Amino acid sequence: MESVKKRVTEFSLEAHDLYLNQSVPYLEESPDPLQFYRDWIGPNKPCIIRNACSHWPALTRWTPEYLRETVGSKVVSVAVTPHGYADAVNGDRFVMPEERPMSFSSVLDVIEGKQQHRGGVFYIQKQCSNLLEELPELTDDVEPHVSWMSDALGKLPDAVNFWLGEESAVTSMHKDHYENLYCVISGEKTFLLLPPTDRPFIPYGVYQPAVYHQREDGEFEVVDQSDSEKVPWIPLDPLDPDLDRYPEYRKARPLRCSVKAGEMLYLPSLWFHHVQQSHGCIAVNFWYDMEYDIKYNYFQLLEGLCDVTGSTMTSQQHDVIGETRTERSKDDLKRGQKIKFP
């Protein structure tokens, strides 16, 4: 088993030596679809594209005043947590946010500090095309899809999603089975990225799912979802990794990049990512379903080898994850609420 573990580690390090970039490159304009497929989608490498969405009306229109006037009365679903970490490991639980219906104006009041509230961190993050479903009045301010990406993939996006939140709202490290174009409208997003080939260095555990609930006194409690299956998730905080507990993570080679207003990040399928943002940052992302081809097949093999060698989990966790080898993406986890994540 040690020889298998050694070879899996070599496999991961070799990917960095052979083709992975040491930083996230920039493209200065919208690419040719075929060239983009050859250079980025096929090799499964991220990049930031400038001047690809800077012409959208949203970049100049989406001020608080415009948003209040256009969608202020609309009721949207808002994720509320005590500390900003939604859908993340907390102790021995995988805890999801309280989903609270609020008027868009009320969310803006919280972000602008105009409204006193009982505490908590607020983030509009409910997915499954929430821009189209909850805020259709804003769709004329962006493009319905990114034409060169749709041409490159030969399909339209599965979802077009809207994001708005406080600076403390953080997306914990995870991966998705989607080709993601993440477009920042205002503010800035900071991404920490790890390639799929770094999977042997990324720890997993299995956790009882739960949900935050804010009581009348303002305190948050964690409510177990006893009828739900246990969730495989990454317990490590890449901003402050516990290397004594997870020593294999020392071998990981994360990339960090900032995406500013008018820029677009291509986040390839199966890449692990952790996301932070500036206060009041607004973004729109396009989620294209990945091809379940040999790339996915090879990643499943790598996941299986990591499970067998138990290189990033305890023996007890290894036994449980062995029963549900493939991590459910967040949209699978929340299929009942029809929520997806970037």
Coordinates of C-alpha atoms in Angstrom, one line a residue:
M1 CA 0.0 0.0 0.0
E2 CA 2.9 2.4 0.7
S3 CA 4.2 1.9 -2.8
V4 CA 0.7 2.9 -4.2
K5 CA 0.7 6.0 -1.9
K6 CA 4.2 6.9 -3.1
R7 CA 3.2 6.6 -6.8
V8 CA 0.0 8.7 -6.3
T9 CA 2.1 11.4 -4.7
E10 CA 4.6 11.3 -7.6
F11 CA 1.6 11.5 -10.0
S12 CA 0.5 14.7 -8.4
L13 CA 3.9 16.4 -8.3
E14 CA 4.5 15.4 -11.9
A15 CA 1.4 17.3 -13.0
H16 CA 2.9 20.5 -11.6
D17 CA 6.2 19.8 -13.4
L18 CA 4.6 18.9 -16.8
Y19 CA 1.8 21.4 -17.5
L20 CA 0.4 23.3 -14.5
N21 CA 1.1 27.0 -14.2
Q22 CA 2.7 28.5 -11.1
S23 CA 0.3 31.4 -11.2
V24 CA -3.1 32.1 -12.9
P25 CA -2.4 33.7 -16.4
Y26 CA -4.3 36.6 -17.8
L27 CA -5.9 36.9 -21.3
E28 CA -6.4 40.5 -22.4
E29 CA -9.5 40.0 -24.5
S30 CA -12.3 37.5 -25.3
P31 CA -10.6 34.5 -26.8
D32 CA -11.4 32.5 -30.0
P33 CA -13.6 29.6 -28.9
L34 CA -11.5 26.9 -30.5
Q35 CA -8.3 28.4 -29.2
F36 CA -9.8 28.7 -25.7
Y37 CA -10.8 25.0 -25.8
R38 CA -7.3 24.0 -26.9
D39 CA -5.4 26.1 -24.4
W40 CA -7.6 26.1 -21.3
I41 CA -10.6 23.8 -21.3
G42 CA -8.9 20.7 -22.7
P43 CA -5.8 21.0 -20.4
N44 CA -8.1 21.9 -17.5
K45 CA -6.2 25.0 -16.5
P46 CA -7.6 28.3 -15.0
C47 CA -7.1 31.8 -16.4
I48 CA -8.4 35.3 -15.9
I49 CA -10.0 37.0 -18.9
R50 CA -9.9 40.8 -19.0
N51 CA -12.2 43.0 -21.2
A52 CA -14.6 40.1 -21.7
C53 CA -17.5 41.5 -19.6
S54 CA -16.3 45.1 -19.0
H55 CA -18.9 46.3 -21.6
W56 CA -21.9 44.9 -19.7
P57 CA -24.3 47.7 -18.5
A58 CA -24.2 46.0 -15.0
L59 CA -20.7 47.4 -14.3
T60 CA -22.0 51.0 -14.3
R61 CA -25.7 50.4 -13.4
W62 CA -25.6 48.1 -10.4
T63 CA -25.2 50.8 -7.8
P64 CA -27.2 50.5 -4.5
E65 CA -29.6 53.2 -5.7
Y66 CA -30.3 51.4 -9.0
L67 CA -30.7 48.0 -7.3
R68 CA -33.1 49.4 -4.8
E69 CA -35.2 51.0 -7.5
T70 CA -35.1 48.0 -9.8
V71 CA -35.4 45.0 -7.5
G72 CA -35.6 46.5 -4.0
S73 CA -39.0 45.0 -3.2
K74 CA -38.1 41.5 -4.6
V75 CA -37.8 38.8 -1.9
V76 CA -34.7 36.7 -2.2
S77 CA -33.2 33.8 -0.3
V78 CA -30.3 34.9 1.9
A79 CA -27.8 32.6 3.6
V80 CA -27.2 33.6 7.3
T81 CA -24.5 32.2 9.5
P82 CA -22.9 33.3 12.8
H83 CA -19.4 33.8 11.3
G84 CA -19.6 33.8 7.5
Y85 CA -18.8 30.1 6.9
A86 CA -21.7 28.5 5.2
D87 CA -21.6 24.9 4.0
A88 CA -18.5 24.1 6.0
V89 CA -17.2 21.8 8.7
N90 CA -17.7 23.1 12.3
G91 CA -16.4 20.6 14.8
D92 CA -17.9 17.2 14.0
R93 CA -20.8 18.7 11.9
F94 CA -21.1 19.8 8.3
V95 CA -23.2 22.9 8.8
M96 CA -25.3 24.7 6.2
P97 CA -26.7 28.2 6.5
E98 CA -30.1 29.4 7.7
E99 CA -32.0 30.3 4.5
R100 CA -33.9 33.5 5.2
P101 CA -36.3 35.2 2.9
M102 CA -35.6 39.0 2.8
S103 CA -36.4 41.9 0.5
F104 CA -33.4 42.9 -1.6
S105 CA -33.5 46.4 0.0
S106 CA -33.2 44.8 3.4
V107 CA -30.0 43.0 2.3
L108 CA -28.6 46.3 1.0
D109 CA -29.5 47.9 4.3
V110 CA -27.4 45.3 6.2
I111 CA -24.5 45.6 3.8
E112 CA -24.5 49.4 4.0
G113 CA -24.9 49.4 7.8
K114 CA -28.2 51.1 7.6
Q115 CA -30.2 48.4 9.4
Q116 CA -29.6 47.1 12.9
H117 CA -29.9 43.3 13.1
R118 CA -29.4 40.6 15.6
G119 CA -26.0 39.6 14.3
G120 CA -24.9 37.1 11.7
V121 CA -23.3 37.3 8.3
F122 CA -25.5 37.7 5.2
Y123 CA -24.8 36.3 1.7
I124 CA -27.1 36.0 -1.4
Q125 CA -25.8 32.7 -2.6
K126 CA -28.8 30.6 -3.5
Q127 CA -28.2 29.1 -6.9
C128 CA -30.0 27.2 -9.8
S129 CA -30.1 30.3 -11.9
N130 CA -31.2 32.6 -9.1
L131 CA -30.4 35.6 -11.4
L132 CA -33.0 34.4 -13.9
E133 CA -35.4 33.0 -11.4
E134 CA -35.4 35.5 -8.6
L135 CA -34.0 38.7 -10.2
P136 CA -35.1 38.6 -13.9
E137 CA -35.3 42.4 -13.9
L138 CA -31.5 42.5 -13.9
T139 CA -30.9 40.2 -16.8
D140 CA -30.8 42.9 -19.5
D141 CA -27.8 44.3 -17.7
V142 CA -25.6 41.2 -18.5
E143 CA -25.4 38.8 -21.4
P144 CA -27.6 35.7 -21.2
H145 CA -24.5 33.5 -21.8
V146 CA -20.9 34.0 -22.8
S147 CA -20.9 33.4 -26.5
W148 CA -17.3 32.2 -27.0
M149 CA -17.6 29.8 -24.0
S150 CA -20.9 28.4 -25.3
D151 CA -19.3 28.0 -28.7
A152 CA -16.3 26.3 -27.3
L153 CA -18.3 23.8 -25.3
G154 CA -21.2 23.4 -27.8
K155 CA -23.8 24.1 -25.1
L156 CA -25.5 26.8 -23.1
P157 CA -24.9 27.3 -19.4
D158 CA -26.9 25.2 -16.9
A159 CA -27.2 28.2 -14.5
V160 CA -26.6 31.9 -14.4
N161 CA -26.2 33.0 -10.8
F162 CA -26.1 36.2 -8.7
W163 CA -23.8 36.8 -5.7
L164 CA -23.9 39.6 -3.2
G165 CA -22.5 39.5 0.4
E166 CA -20.5 40.8 3.3
E167 CA -16.8 40.7 3.5
S168 CA -17.0 38.0 6.2
A169 CA -18.9 35.6 3.9
V170 CA -16.5 32.8 2.9
T171 CA -16.9 29.8 0.6
S172 CA -15.1 26.8 2.2
M173 CA -12.9 24.7 0.0
H174 CA -14.7 22.3 -2.3
K175 CA -14.9 21.3 -6.0
D176 CA -17.7 21.2 -8.5
H177 CA -18.5 19.2 -11.6
Y178 CA -18.9 22.4 -13.8
E179 CA -16.9 24.6 -16.1
N180 CA -17.3 27.9 -14.3
L181 CA -17.0 31.4 -15.7
Y182 CA -17.0 33.8 -12.7
C183 CA -17.6 37.5 -13.5
V184 CA -17.0 40.2 -11.0
I185 CA -19.3 43.2 -11.4
S186 CA -18.1 45.3 -8.4
G187 CA -15.6 44.8 -5.7
E188 CA -13.1 41.9 -5.7
K189 CA -13.1 38.1 -5.2
T190 CA -10.0 36.3 -4.0
F191 CA -9.7 32.6 -5.0
L192 CA -7.4 30.0 -3.6
L193 CA -7.2 27.2 -6.2
L194 CA -5.9 23.6 -6.1
P195 CA -5.8 21.3 -9.2
P196 CA -7.6 18.0 -9.2
T197 CA -4.2 16.3 -9.2
D198 CA -3.5 17.6 -5.7
R199 CA -6.4 15.5 -4.4
P200 CA -3.9 13.1 -2.5
F201 CA -2.9 16.1 -0.3
I202 CA -6.4 17.3 0.5
P203 CA -7.9 15.9 3.7
Y204 CA -11.5 14.6 3.8
G205 CA -13.8 13.7 6.6
V206 CA -17.4 12.5 6.9
Y207 CA -19.8 14.6 8.9
Q208 CA -23.3 14.7 10.2
P209 CA -25.2 17.4 8.3
A210 CA -26.8 20.2 10.3
V211 CA -28.2 23.7 9.7
Y212 CA -27.7 27.0 11.6
H213 CA -30.7 28.5 13.3
Q214 CA -30.8 32.0 14.9
R215 CA -32.8 32.1 18.1
E216 CA -34.9 35.1 19.3
D217 CA -32.1 36.2 21.5
G218 CA -29.8 36.5 18.5
E219 CA -27.6 33.4 19.3
F220 CA -27.1 30.7 16.7
E221 CA -27.7 27.1 17.4
V222 CA -26.8 24.1 15.2
V223 CA -29.7 21.8 14.4
D224 CA -28.9 18.3 13.2
Q225 CA -30.5 16.9 10.0
S226 CA -30.9 13.5 11.4
D227 CA -32.6 12.0 8.4
S228 CA -29.8 13.0 6.0
E229 CA -26.8 11.0 5.0
K230 CA -23.4 11.9 6.3
V231 CA -21.5 14.3 4.1
P232 CA -17.9 13.9 2.9
W233 CA -16.2 17.3 3.2
I234 CA -12.8 19.0 3.5
P235 CA -12.1 20.0 7.1
L236 CA -9.0 22.0 6.4
D237 CA -8.9 25.8 6.3
P238 CA -6.4 26.6 3.5
L239 CA -5.8 30.1 5.0
D240 CA -4.6 28.5 8.3
P241 CA -3.9 24.8 7.6
D242 CA -3.3 22.6 10.6
L243 CA -0.2 20.9 9.3
D244 CA 0.3 18.8 12.4
R245 CA -3.1 17.2 11.8
Y246 CA -2.9 17.2 8.0
P247 CA 0.8 16.9 7.2
E248 CA 0.2 15.8 3.6
Y249 CA -1.1 19.2 2.8
R250 CA 2.4 20.5 2.9
K251 CA 2.9 19.0 -0.6
A252 CA -0.1 20.9 -2.1
R253 CA 0.7 23.8 -4.3
P254 CA -2.2 26.3 -4.2
L255 CA -2.6 29.2 -6.6
R256 CA -4.0 32.5 -5.4
C257 CA -5.6 35.1 -7.6
S258 CA -7.8 38.1 -7.3
V259 CA -10.6 38.8 -9.7
K260 CA -11.5 42.5 -10.0
A261 CA -14.6 44.3 -11.5
G262 CA -14.8 43.7 -15.2
E263 CA -12.7 40.5 -15.0
M264 CA -13.7 36.9 -15.5
L265 CA -12.2 33.8 -14.0
Y266 CA -12.3 30.5 -15.9
L267 CA -12.5 28.0 -13.1
P268 CA -12.2 24.5 -14.6
S269 CA -14.3 21.6 -13.5
L270 CA -13.0 19.5 -10.5
W271 CA -10.6 22.3 -9.3
F272 CA -10.7 22.8 -5.5
H273 CA -11.4 26.4 -4.6
H274 CA -11.8 28.6 -1.5
V275 CA -13.3 32.1 -2.0
Q276 CA -13.2 35.4 -0.2
Q277 CA -14.6 38.7 -1.2
S278 CA -14.5 42.5 -0.5
H279 CA -17.5 43.9 1.3
G280 CA -20.6 44.3 -0.9
C281 CA -18.9 42.5 -3.8
I282 CA -21.4 41.6 -6.6
A283 CA -20.7 38.8 -9.1
V284 CA -22.4 36.7 -11.7
N285 CA -21.3 33.3 -12.7
F286 CA -22.1 31.0 -15.6
W287 CA -22.1 27.3 -14.8
Y288 CA -21.6 24.9 -17.8
D289 CA -22.0 21.1 -17.1
M290 CA -18.6 19.3 -17.5
E291 CA -18.1 16.5 -20.0
Y292 CA -18.0 13.1 -18.1
D293 CA -15.2 11.8 -20.3
I294 CA -11.8 10.3 -19.6
K295 CA -10.8 13.3 -17.5
Y296 CA -13.6 12.6 -15.1
N297 CA -12.8 8.9 -15.3
Y298 CA -9.2 9.4 -14.3
F299 CA -10.2 11.7 -11.5
Q300 CA -12.5 9.0 -10.1
L301 CA -9.6 6.6 -10.3
L302 CA -7.4 9.1 -8.3
E303 CA -10.2 9.5 -5.7
G304 CA -10.5 5.8 -5.4
L305 CA -6.7 5.4 -4.9
C306 CA -6.8 8.1 -2.2
D307 CA -9.6 6.3 -0.5
V308 CA -7.8 2.9 -0.6
T309 CA -4.5 4.3 0.7
G310 CA -6.3 6.5 3.3
S311 CA -3.6 9.1 2.8
T312 CA -5.6 12.1 3.9
M313 CA -8.1 10.7 6.4
T314 CA -8.4 8.5 9.5
S315 CA -9.1 4.8 9.2
Q316 CA -12.7 5.4 10.5
Q317 CA -13.3 8.1 7.9
H318 CA -11.8 5.9 5.2
D319 CA -14.3 3.2 6.0
V320 CA -17.3 5.5 5.6
I321 CA -16.0 7.4 2.5
G322 CA -15.3 4.0 0.9
E323 CA -19.0 3.4 0.9
T324 CA -19.7 6.8 -0.8
R325 CA -16.5 7.2 -2.8
T326 CA -17.5 10.1 -5.0
E327 CA -18.0 13.4 -3.1
R328 CA -21.4 14.8 -3.8
S329 CA -21.2 18.3 -5.2
K330 CA -23.1 20.9 -3.3
D331 CA -26.0 20.9 -5.7
D332 CA -26.5 17.2 -5.1
L333 CA -26.3 17.8 -1.3
K334 CA -29.0 20.5 -1.6
R335 CA -31.0 19.1 -4.5
G336 CA -34.2 19.4 -2.5
Q337 CA -33.7 23.2 -2.2
K338 CA -32.4 23.4 -5.8
I339 CA -29.3 25.3 -4.7
K340 CA -26.0 25.3 -6.6
F341 CA -22.7 26.9 -5.8
P342 CA -19.7 28.2 -7.8

